[in-house]
Amino acid sequence: MMGQHNDRITTDLHECSSNVFENKIFANMAEGARPGGLELTRRIIDYCNFDHRSIVVDMGCGTGTTVEYLRDVRGVYALGVDLSTPLLQQGKERKPDLRLIQSPGADMPFADHSIDGVLAECSLSVMPDISKVLIEINRILVSGGKLAITDLYIREGDSDVPNIMTHSELFQTLQKHDFNILIFEDQTVFLREFVASFIMEHGSIEGLWECMGKKKLNNKIPGLGYYLLIAEKGS
């Protein structure tokens, strides 16, 4: 199942901007730096009906919190991919037997049609090229495989923030890449709770805005929301 992709990783690491999730301000988030935490992960797994026979990849796994949950609680054969050496190292120090792999989302080291599900929890919108990532996910998924996403989107109006799409743009992009949307839920309440908690802890949301490519807090993003989506690869 593993491919010969290691020679590309160094270049990809060099070309990508520094990983904001390596920032020490996220270090104490036990369920990861994402709105909804494991509560939304549980919902995803219930919707997708993954079991011990399923092979599931967490794309942008960070320290492997979701991989650990999938394996130890839900009995799923779980793997994680991420570009960040420090985050992967933290995960392996916590649980040495976690299957965590250094890899870009657009070039994952898995055989064609070998994966039953891919999770992208607050990671798709920070990928350099979403189209390339979706092509790669389509390649590795079996027919009828599931793609589960939680991420930021624009609920109303147009988006002027790179990689944060409107509802219609999101649907059009997924359908263009041969994914059929099964479930879409607005989960903005978790975004509000996450931001409020972050401000209480750190006094501002500077680090969160950096995730979205914003350097200063001088502009708000109108209509910003958070969603859960389950899509199925076409036959």
CSV table of C-alpha atoms in Angstrom, one decimal:
chain,number,residue,atom,x,y,z
A,1,MET,CA,0.0,0.0,0.0
A,2,MET,CA,3.0,2.3,0.6
A,3,GLY,CA,4.4,4.1,-2.5
A,4,GLN,CA,7.7,5.6,-3.3
A,5,HIS,CA,6.9,9.2,-2.4
A,6,ASN,CA,9.6,10.2,0.1
A,7,ASP,CA,11.7,12.0,-2.5
A,8,ARG,CA,8.9,14.5,-3.0
A,9,ILE,CA,8.3,15.3,0.7
A,10,THR,CA,11.3,17.6,1.2
A,11,THR,CA,10.3,19.8,-1.7
A,12,ASP,CA,6.7,19.9,-0.6
A,13,LEU,CA,7.8,20.8,2.9
A,14,HIS,CA,10.0,23.6,1.6
A,15,GLU,CA,7.2,25.0,-0.6
A,16,CYS,CA,4.5,25.1,2.0
A,17,SER,CA,4.2,27.9,4.5
A,18,SER,CA,5.0,27.1,8.1
A,19,ASN,CA,2.3,25.0,9.8
A,20,VAL,CA,0.3,27.3,12.2
A,21,PHE,CA,-0.8,24.2,14.1
A,22,GLU,CA,2.8,23.8,15.3
A,23,ASN,CA,2.3,27.0,17.3
A,24,LYS,CA,2.6,26.4,21.0
A,25,ILE,CA,-0.8,28.1,21.6
A,26,PHE,CA,-2.4,24.9,20.2
A,27,ALA,CA,-0.4,22.5,22.3
A,28,ASN,CA,-2.9,22.2,25.2
A,29,MET,CA,-5.9,21.3,23.0
A,30,ALA,CA,-6.4,17.7,23.9
A,31,GLU,CA,-8.8,17.0,21.0
A,32,GLY,CA,-6.9,19.0,18.4
A,33,ALA,CA,-7.0,22.5,17.1
A,34,ARG,CA,-10.4,22.2,15.4
A,35,PRO,CA,-14.0,23.2,16.3
A,36,GLY,CA,-16.1,20.4,17.5
A,37,GLY,CA,-13.2,18.2,18.5
A,38,LEU,CA,-14.0,14.5,18.9
A,39,GLU,CA,-17.7,15.2,19.1
A,40,LEU,CA,-17.9,15.9,15.4
A,41,THR,CA,-15.5,13.0,14.7
A,42,ARG,CA,-17.9,10.7,16.5
A,43,ARG,CA,-20.7,12.0,14.3
A,44,ILE,CA,-18.7,11.5,11.2
A,45,ILE,CA,-17.9,7.9,12.0
A,46,ASP,CA,-21.5,7.1,12.9
A,47,TYR,CA,-22.7,8.6,9.5
A,48,CYS,CA,-20.0,6.7,7.5
A,49,ASN,CA,-20.6,3.4,9.4
A,50,PHE,CA,-16.9,2.6,9.5
A,51,ASP,CA,-16.0,-0.6,11.3
A,52,HIS,CA,-13.0,-2.9,12.0
A,53,ARG,CA,-12.8,-3.9,8.3
A,54,SER,CA,-12.5,-0.3,7.2
A,55,ILE,CA,-9.2,1.4,6.3
A,56,VAL,CA,-9.5,5.1,7.0
A,57,VAL,CA,-7.0,7.9,6.5
A,58,ASP,CA,-7.0,11.1,8.5
A,59,MET,CA,-5.6,13.8,6.2
A,60,GLY,CA,-3.9,16.5,8.2
A,61,CYS,CA,-3.8,14.3,11.3
A,62,GLY,CA,-1.5,16.5,13.4
A,63,THR,CA,-0.5,14.6,16.5
A,64,GLY,CA,-2.9,11.8,15.7
A,65,THR,CA,-5.8,12.4,18.1
A,66,THR,CA,-8.4,11.2,15.6
A,67,VAL,CA,-6.2,8.3,14.5
A,68,GLU,CA,-6.0,7.2,18.1
A,69,TYR,CA,-9.7,7.5,18.6
A,70,LEU,CA,-10.6,5.6,15.4
A,71,ARG,CA,-8.2,2.8,16.3
A,72,ASP,CA,-8.7,2.5,20.1
A,73,VAL,CA,-12.4,3.4,20.5
A,74,ARG,CA,-14.0,2.6,17.2
A,75,GLY,CA,-11.8,-0.4,16.1
A,76,VAL,CA,-11.0,1.0,12.7
A,77,TYR,CA,-7.7,0.4,10.9
A,78,ALA,CA,-6.6,4.1,10.9
A,79,LEU,CA,-3.7,5.9,9.4
A,80,GLY,CA,-2.8,9.6,9.6
A,81,VAL,CA,-0.9,11.8,7.1
A,82,ASP,CA,0.6,15.2,7.8
A,83,LEU,CA,3.5,17.3,6.6
A,84,SER,CA,4.5,18.5,10.1
A,85,THR,CA,7.5,16.7,11.6
A,86,PRO,CA,7.0,18.2,15.1
A,87,LEU,CA,3.3,17.3,15.2
A,88,LEU,CA,3.9,13.7,14.0
A,89,GLN,CA,6.7,13.3,16.5
A,90,GLN,CA,4.5,14.5,19.3
A,91,GLY,CA,1.9,11.9,18.3
A,92,LYS,CA,4.5,9.1,18.1
A,93,GLU,CA,5.9,10.0,21.5
A,94,ARG,CA,2.4,9.8,23.0
A,95,LYS,CA,1.5,6.6,21.2
A,96,PRO,CA,4.5,5.0,19.5
A,97,ASP,CA,2.4,2.4,17.6
A,98,LEU,CA,0.1,5.0,15.9
A,99,ARG,CA,0.3,4.7,12.1
A,100,LEU,CA,1.4,8.3,11.3
A,101,ILE,CA,3.0,9.1,8.0
A,102,GLN,CA,4.7,12.2,6.7
A,103,SER,CA,3.0,13.0,3.4
A,104,PRO,CA,1.4,15.9,1.5
A,105,GLY,CA,-2.4,15.6,1.0
A,106,ALA,CA,-2.0,15.9,-2.8
A,107,ASP,CA,0.4,12.9,-3.0
A,108,MET,CA,-0.4,10.3,-0.4
A,109,PRO,CA,1.5,7.0,-0.4
A,110,PHE,CA,-1.4,4.6,-0.9
A,111,ALA,CA,-2.4,2.4,-3.8
A,112,ASP,CA,-5.3,3.2,-6.1
A,113,HIS,CA,-8.7,2.2,-4.7
A,114,SER,CA,-7.3,0.9,-1.4
A,115,ILE,CA,-8.9,3.2,1.2
A,116,ASP,CA,-12.5,3.1,2.5
A,117,GLY,CA,-12.6,6.6,3.9
A,118,VAL,CA,-10.8,9.9,4.2
A,119,LEU,CA,-11.3,12.4,6.9
A,120,ALA,CA,-10.4,16.0,6.5
A,121,GLU,CA,-11.0,17.7,9.8
A,122,CYS,CA,-10.3,21.5,9.4
A,123,SER,CA,-7.5,20.6,7.0
A,124,LEU,CA,-8.9,20.9,3.4
A,125,SER,CA,-9.0,24.7,3.5
A,126,VAL,CA,-5.3,25.0,4.4
A,127,MET,CA,-4.1,22.8,1.6
A,128,PRO,CA,-2.2,24.6,-1.1
A,129,ASP,CA,-4.3,23.2,-4.0
A,130,ILE,CA,-7.7,21.8,-3.1
A,131,SER,CA,-8.3,20.5,-6.6
A,132,LYS,CA,-5.2,18.4,-6.5
A,133,VAL,CA,-6.0,17.0,-3.1
A,134,LEU,CA,-9.5,16.0,-4.2
A,135,ILE,CA,-8.1,14.2,-7.3
A,136,GLU,CA,-5.7,12.4,-4.9
A,137,ILE,CA,-8.5,11.4,-2.5
A,138,ASN,CA,-10.6,10.2,-5.4
A,139,ARG,CA,-7.6,8.1,-6.6
A,140,ILE,CA,-7.1,6.2,-3.3
A,141,LEU,CA,-10.8,5.7,-2.4
A,142,VAL,CA,-12.6,2.5,-3.3
A,143,SER,CA,-15.8,2.9,-5.3
A,144,GLY,CA,-18.4,4.2,-2.9
A,145,GLY,CA,-15.7,5.3,-0.4
A,146,LYS,CA,-16.5,8.1,1.9
A,147,LEU,CA,-15.0,11.6,2.2
A,148,ALA,CA,-15.8,13.3,5.5
A,149,ILE,CA,-15.0,17.0,5.9
A,150,THR,CA,-15.4,19.5,8.7
A,151,ASP,CA,-14.2,23.0,7.8
A,152,LEU,CA,-14.8,26.7,7.4
A,153,TYR,CA,-17.1,28.1,4.7
A,154,ILE,CA,-19.0,31.2,3.8
A,155,ARG,CA,-22.7,30.8,4.6
A,156,GLU,CA,-23.8,33.9,2.8
A,157,GLY,CA,-22.4,36.2,0.1
A,158,ASP,CA,-19.1,35.8,-1.7
A,159,SER,CA,-15.8,34.6,-0.4
A,160,ASP,CA,-12.6,36.7,-0.8
A,161,VAL,CA,-10.5,34.4,1.4
A,162,PRO,CA,-8.3,31.8,-0.4
A,163,ASN,CA,-9.6,28.2,0.0
A,164,ILE,CA,-12.7,29.2,2.0
A,165,MET,CA,-15.6,28.5,-0.3
A,166,THR,CA,-19.2,29.4,-0.3
A,167,HIS,CA,-21.8,26.6,0.1
A,168,SER,CA,-22.4,26.5,-3.6
A,169,GLU,CA,-18.7,26.6,-4.5
A,170,LEU,CA,-18.1,23.7,-2.1
A,171,PHE,CA,-20.8,21.6,-3.7
A,172,GLN,CA,-19.7,22.4,-7.2
A,173,THR,CA,-16.1,21.6,-6.5
A,174,LEU,CA,-16.9,18.2,-4.9
A,175,GLN,CA,-19.3,17.3,-7.7
A,176,LYS,CA,-16.7,18.3,-10.3
A,177,HIS,CA,-14.3,15.7,-8.7
A,178,ASP,CA,-16.9,12.9,-8.8
A,179,PHE,CA,-18.2,13.1,-5.2
A,180,ASN,CA,-21.8,12.8,-4.4
A,181,ILE,CA,-22.9,14.8,-1.3
A,182,LEU,CA,-24.8,12.6,1.1
A,183,ILE,CA,-25.0,14.9,4.2
A,184,PHE,CA,-24.4,18.5,4.9
A,185,GLU,CA,-24.8,20.2,8.3
A,186,ASP,CA,-24.0,23.7,9.4
A,187,GLN,CA,-22.0,23.4,12.6
A,188,THR,CA,-21.2,27.1,13.1
A,189,VAL,CA,-22.1,26.8,16.8
A,190,PHE,CA,-18.9,24.8,17.3
A,191,LEU,CA,-16.9,27.5,15.6
A,192,ARG,CA,-18.3,30.1,17.9
A,193,GLU,CA,-17.6,28.0,21.0
A,194,PHE,CA,-14.0,27.3,19.7
A,195,VAL,CA,-13.3,31.0,19.1
A,196,ALA,CA,-14.8,32.1,22.5
A,197,SER,CA,-12.7,29.5,24.3
A,198,PHE,CA,-9.6,30.5,22.3
A,199,ILE,CA,-10.1,34.2,23.3
A,200,MET,CA,-10.6,33.3,26.9
A,201,GLU,CA,-7.4,31.4,26.9
A,202,HIS,CA,-5.2,33.6,24.8
A,203,GLY,CA,-6.8,37.0,24.8
A,204,SER,CA,-7.2,37.3,21.0
A,205,ILE,CA,-7.8,35.2,17.9
A,206,GLU,CA,-4.6,36.2,16.1
A,207,GLY,CA,-3.4,32.6,15.6
A,208,LEU,CA,-6.8,31.5,14.2
A,209,TRP,CA,-6.7,34.3,11.6
A,210,GLU,CA,-3.2,33.2,10.6
A,211,CYS,CA,-4.8,29.8,9.7
A,212,MET,CA,-7.0,31.6,7.2
A,213,GLY,CA,-4.2,33.7,5.7
A,214,LYS,CA,-5.1,36.9,7.6
A,215,LYS,CA,-2.2,38.8,9.1
A,216,LYS,CA,-4.2,41.3,11.2
A,217,LEU,CA,-7.5,41.5,13.0
A,218,ASN,CA,-8.6,44.6,11.1
A,219,ASN,CA,-11.2,42.8,9.0
A,220,LYS,CA,-13.9,40.4,9.8
A,221,ILE,CA,-15.0,37.7,7.4
A,222,PRO,CA,-18.7,38.2,6.7
A,223,GLY,CA,-20.8,35.1,6.9
A,224,LEU,CA,-18.1,32.8,8.1
A,225,GLY,CA,-19.4,29.4,9.3
A,226,TYR,CA,-18.4,25.8,9.9
A,227,TYR,CA,-19.8,22.7,8.3
A,228,LEU,CA,-19.8,18.9,8.4
A,229,LEU,CA,-20.1,17.1,5.1
A,230,ILE,CA,-20.2,13.5,4.0
A,231,ALA,CA,-19.6,12.7,0.4
A,232,GLU,CA,-19.3,9.4,-1.5
A,233,LYS,CA,-17.0,8.6,-4.4
A,234,GLY,CA,-18.9,7.9,-7.6
A,235,SER,CA,-18.6,4.5,-9.2
